[in-house]
Coordinates of C-alpha atoms in Angstrom, one line a residue:
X1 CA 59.0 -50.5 27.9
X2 CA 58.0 -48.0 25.4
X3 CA 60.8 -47.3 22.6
X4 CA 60.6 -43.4 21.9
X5 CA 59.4 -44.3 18.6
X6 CA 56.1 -45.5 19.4
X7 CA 56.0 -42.2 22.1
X8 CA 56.4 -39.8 19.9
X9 CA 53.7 -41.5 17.8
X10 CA 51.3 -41.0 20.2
X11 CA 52.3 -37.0 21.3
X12 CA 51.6 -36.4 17.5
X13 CA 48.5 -38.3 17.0
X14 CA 47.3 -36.3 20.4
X15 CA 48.7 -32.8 19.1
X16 CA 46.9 -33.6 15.8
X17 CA 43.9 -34.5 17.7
X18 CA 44.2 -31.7 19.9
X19 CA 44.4 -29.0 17.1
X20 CA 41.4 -30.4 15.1
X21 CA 39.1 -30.1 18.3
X22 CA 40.1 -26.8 18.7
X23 CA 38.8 -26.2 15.3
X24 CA 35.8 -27.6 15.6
X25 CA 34.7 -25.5 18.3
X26 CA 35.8 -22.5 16.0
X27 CA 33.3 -24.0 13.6
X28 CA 30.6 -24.0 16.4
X29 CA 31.4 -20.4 17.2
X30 CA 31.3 -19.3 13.6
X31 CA 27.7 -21.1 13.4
X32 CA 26.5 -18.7 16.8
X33 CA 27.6 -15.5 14.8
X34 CA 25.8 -16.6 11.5
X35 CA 23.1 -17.6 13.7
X36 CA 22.6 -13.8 15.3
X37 CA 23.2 -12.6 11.9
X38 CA 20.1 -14.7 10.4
X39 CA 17.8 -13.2 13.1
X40 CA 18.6 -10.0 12.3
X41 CA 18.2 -10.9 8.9
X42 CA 14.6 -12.7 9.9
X43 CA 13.2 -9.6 11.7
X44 CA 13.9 -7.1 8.7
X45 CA 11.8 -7.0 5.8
X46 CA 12.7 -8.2 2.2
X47 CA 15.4 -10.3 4.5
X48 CA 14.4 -13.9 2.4
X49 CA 17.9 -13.8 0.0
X50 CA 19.7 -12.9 2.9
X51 CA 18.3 -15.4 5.2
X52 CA 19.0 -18.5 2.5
X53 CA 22.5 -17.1 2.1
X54 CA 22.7 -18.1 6.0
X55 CA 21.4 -20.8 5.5
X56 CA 23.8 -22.2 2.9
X57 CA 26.6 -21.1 5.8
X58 CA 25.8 -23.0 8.3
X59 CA 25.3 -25.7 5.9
X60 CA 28.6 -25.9 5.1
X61 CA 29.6 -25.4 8.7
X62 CA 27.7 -28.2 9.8
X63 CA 29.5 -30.7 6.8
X64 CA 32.6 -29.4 7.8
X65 CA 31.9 -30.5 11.5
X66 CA 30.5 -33.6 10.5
X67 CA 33.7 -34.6 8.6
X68 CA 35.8 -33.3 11.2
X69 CA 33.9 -35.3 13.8
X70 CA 35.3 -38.5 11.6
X71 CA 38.6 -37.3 11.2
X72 CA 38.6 -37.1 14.8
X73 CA 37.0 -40.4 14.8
X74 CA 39.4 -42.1 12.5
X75 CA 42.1 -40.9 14.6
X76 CA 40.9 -41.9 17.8
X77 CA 41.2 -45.8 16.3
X78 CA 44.4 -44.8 15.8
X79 CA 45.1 -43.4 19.4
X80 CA 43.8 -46.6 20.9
X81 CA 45.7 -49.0 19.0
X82 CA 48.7 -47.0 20.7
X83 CA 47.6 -47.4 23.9
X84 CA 45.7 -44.5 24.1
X85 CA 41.9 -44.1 24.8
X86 CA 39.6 -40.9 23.0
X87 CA 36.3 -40.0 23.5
X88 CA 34.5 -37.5 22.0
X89 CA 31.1 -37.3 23.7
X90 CA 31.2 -33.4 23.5
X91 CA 31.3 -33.3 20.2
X92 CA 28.3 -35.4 19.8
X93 CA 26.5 -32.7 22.1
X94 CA 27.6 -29.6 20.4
X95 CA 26.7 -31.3 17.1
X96 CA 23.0 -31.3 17.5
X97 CA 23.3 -27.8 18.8
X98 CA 24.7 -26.3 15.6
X99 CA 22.0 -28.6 13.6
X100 CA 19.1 -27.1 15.7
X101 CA 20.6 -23.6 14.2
X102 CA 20.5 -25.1 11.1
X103 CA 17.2 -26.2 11.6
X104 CA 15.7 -22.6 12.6
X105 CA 17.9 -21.1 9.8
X106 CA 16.1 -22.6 7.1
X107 CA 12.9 -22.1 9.1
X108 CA 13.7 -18.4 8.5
X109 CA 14.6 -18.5 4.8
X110 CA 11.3 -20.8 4.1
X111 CA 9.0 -18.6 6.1
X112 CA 10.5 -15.0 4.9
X113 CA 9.4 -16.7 1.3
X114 CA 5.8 -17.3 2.1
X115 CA 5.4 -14.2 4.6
X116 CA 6.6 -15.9 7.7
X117 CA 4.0 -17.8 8.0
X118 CA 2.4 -15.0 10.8
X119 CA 5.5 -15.1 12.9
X120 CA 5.8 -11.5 11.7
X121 CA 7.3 -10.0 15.1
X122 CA 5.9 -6.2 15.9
X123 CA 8.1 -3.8 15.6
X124 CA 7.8 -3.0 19.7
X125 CA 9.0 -5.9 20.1
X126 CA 12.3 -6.2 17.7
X127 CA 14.4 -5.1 20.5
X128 CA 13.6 -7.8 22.9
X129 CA 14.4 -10.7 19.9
X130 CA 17.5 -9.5 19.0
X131 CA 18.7 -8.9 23.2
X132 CA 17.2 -12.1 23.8
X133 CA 19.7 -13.7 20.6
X134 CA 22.3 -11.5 21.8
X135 CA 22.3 -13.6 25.1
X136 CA 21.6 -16.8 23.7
X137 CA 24.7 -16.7 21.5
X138 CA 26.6 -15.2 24.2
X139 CA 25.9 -18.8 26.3
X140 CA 26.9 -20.3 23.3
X141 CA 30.3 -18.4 22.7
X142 CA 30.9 -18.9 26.8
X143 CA 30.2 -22.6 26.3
X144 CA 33.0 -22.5 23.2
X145 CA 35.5 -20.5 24.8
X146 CA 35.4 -22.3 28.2
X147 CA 35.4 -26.1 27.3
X148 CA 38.4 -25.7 24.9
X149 CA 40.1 -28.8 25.6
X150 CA 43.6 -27.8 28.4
X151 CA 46.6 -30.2 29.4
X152 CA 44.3 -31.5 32.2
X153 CA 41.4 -32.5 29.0
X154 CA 38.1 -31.4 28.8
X155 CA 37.4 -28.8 31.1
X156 CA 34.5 -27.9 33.5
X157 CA 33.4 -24.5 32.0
X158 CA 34.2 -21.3 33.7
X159 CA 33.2 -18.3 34.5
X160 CA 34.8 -15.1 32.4
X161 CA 36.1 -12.6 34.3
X162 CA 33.2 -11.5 35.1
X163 CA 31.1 -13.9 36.8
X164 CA 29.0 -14.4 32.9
X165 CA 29.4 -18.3 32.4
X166 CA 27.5 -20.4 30.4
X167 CA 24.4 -20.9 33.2
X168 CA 24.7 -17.0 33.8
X169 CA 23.9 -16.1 30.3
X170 CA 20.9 -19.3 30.5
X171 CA 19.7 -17.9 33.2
X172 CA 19.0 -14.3 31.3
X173 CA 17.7 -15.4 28.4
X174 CA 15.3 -17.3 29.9
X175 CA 14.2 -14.1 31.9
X176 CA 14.4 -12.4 28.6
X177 CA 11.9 -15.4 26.7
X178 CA 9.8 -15.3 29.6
X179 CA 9.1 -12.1 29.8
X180 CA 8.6 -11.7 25.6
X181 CA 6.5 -14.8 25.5
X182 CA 3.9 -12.6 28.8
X183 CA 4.0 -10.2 26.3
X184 CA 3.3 -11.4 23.1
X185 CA 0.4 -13.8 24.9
X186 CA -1.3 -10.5 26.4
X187 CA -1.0 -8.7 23.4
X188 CA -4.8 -8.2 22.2
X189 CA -4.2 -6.5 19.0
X190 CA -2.5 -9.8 17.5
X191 CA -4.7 -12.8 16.3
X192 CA -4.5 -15.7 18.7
X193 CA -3.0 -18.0 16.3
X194 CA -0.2 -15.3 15.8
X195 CA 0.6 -15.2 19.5
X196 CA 1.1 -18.6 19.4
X197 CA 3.3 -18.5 16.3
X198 CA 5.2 -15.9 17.8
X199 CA 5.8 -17.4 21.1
X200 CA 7.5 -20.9 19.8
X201 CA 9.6 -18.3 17.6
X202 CA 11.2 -16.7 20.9
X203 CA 10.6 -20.2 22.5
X204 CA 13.0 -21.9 19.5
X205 CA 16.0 -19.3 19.9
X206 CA 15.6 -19.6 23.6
X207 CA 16.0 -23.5 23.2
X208 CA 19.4 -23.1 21.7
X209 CA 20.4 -21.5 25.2
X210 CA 19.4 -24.4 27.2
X211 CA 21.1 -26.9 25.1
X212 CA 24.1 -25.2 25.9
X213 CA 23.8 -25.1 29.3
X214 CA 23.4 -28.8 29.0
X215 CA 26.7 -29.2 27.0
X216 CA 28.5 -27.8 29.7
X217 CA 26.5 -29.5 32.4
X218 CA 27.4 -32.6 30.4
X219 CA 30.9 -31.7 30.1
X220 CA 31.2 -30.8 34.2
X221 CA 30.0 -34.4 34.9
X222 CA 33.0 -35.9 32.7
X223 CA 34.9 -33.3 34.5
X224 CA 34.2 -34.7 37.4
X225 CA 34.3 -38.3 36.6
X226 CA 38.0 -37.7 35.5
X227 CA 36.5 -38.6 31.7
X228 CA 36.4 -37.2 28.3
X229 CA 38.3 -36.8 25.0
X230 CA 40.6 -34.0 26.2
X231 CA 41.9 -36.1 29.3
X232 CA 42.5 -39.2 26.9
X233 CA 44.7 -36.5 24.8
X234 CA 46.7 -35.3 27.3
X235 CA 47.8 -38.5 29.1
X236 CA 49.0 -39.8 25.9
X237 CA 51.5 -37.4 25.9

């Protein structure tokens, strides 16, 4: 039989655990809002010092995630040797997600340096980008706020109070891409090679949207499957 010793052992090594997930998906909502905030920064002009300040951001966002992902790691050896058992596939997920905003962040910066390269969006269509980011960091945020590790673990994300979850807010940004990317294609006044550059611009920040939908389509199979790092947590309690 377990001495209380060893017991509370494990409840602090699961609260600590607990606590540092739960900043780690702070970190990945802090990387959505700088993300939104480069965009805007992208579609105005004389935007490049801006858009490398981002850029340095989510840089250090991303190292901060990566050495809480081994904290978490380091900790999860020490959960199992107590009898516990951790796993942290979701962070794995959510990683690459914040490095693909990384990735398009510094796209931004770069191309703002050498005149975007032609991705130079119209002004008619400024509007559409930024709605269109609005809703992809919205899925984003939804997918954060909603697989926040519970007592019962790892959650299946949920709907707000509204009805808006993570595959509602998918869902309209890919109406939203589709219907920029028609547009852009069709416009006549821009050089072909222009469309194109624009349309894997919307195409990219779209992207992001997906991958979160996949995140919490990943996490609703664990869910499901009675897996996952939360659940580990909270039966070592």
């Amino acid at each position: 039989m377990e001495t209380q010793v060893r017991v509370a052992e494990r409840s602090a090594v699961s609260t600590s655990i607990a606590i540092t997930l739960d900043g780690y998906l702070d970190g990945v909502a802090d990387a959505s809002m700088i993300f939104r905030s480069a965009v805007d920064a992208y579609l105005r002009e004389g935007s490049e010092r801006a858009c490398w300040q981002l850029a340095r951001r989510i840089a250090d966002i991303v190292r901060t995630l990566d050495d809480m992902q081994q904290t978490l790691e380091m900790r999860h050896a020490a959960q199992a040797a107590r009898g516990g058992v951790v796993g942290f596939e979701p962070l794995t997920d959510l990683s690459r997600l914040v490095k693909d905003m990384k990735r398009q962040i510094t796209g931004f910066a770069i191309e703002c340096g050498f005149t975007r390269c032609g991705r130079r969006v119209p002004a008619p269509l400024v509007a559409d980008v930024q709605e269109l980011t609005d809703e992809v960091c919205a899925a984003i945020d939804a997918l954060v706020e909603a697989s926040r590790p519970g007592p019962q673990g790892w959650q299946q994300p949920a709907a707000d109070a509204d009805g808006r979850g993570v595959g509602w807010h998918e869902a309209r940004a890919d109406r939203l891409s589709t219907a920029l990317v028609r547009r852009i294609l069709a416009d006549e006044a821009l050089e072909v090679k222009a469309r194109l550059l624009l349309a894997q611009f919307v195409e990219e920040i779209d992207r992001l949207a997906d991958q979160a939908e996949g995140v919490a389509g990943a996490l609703q199979t664990r869910s499901m499957g009675g897996s996952g790092g939360g659940a580990a947590v909270a039966q070592a309690h």
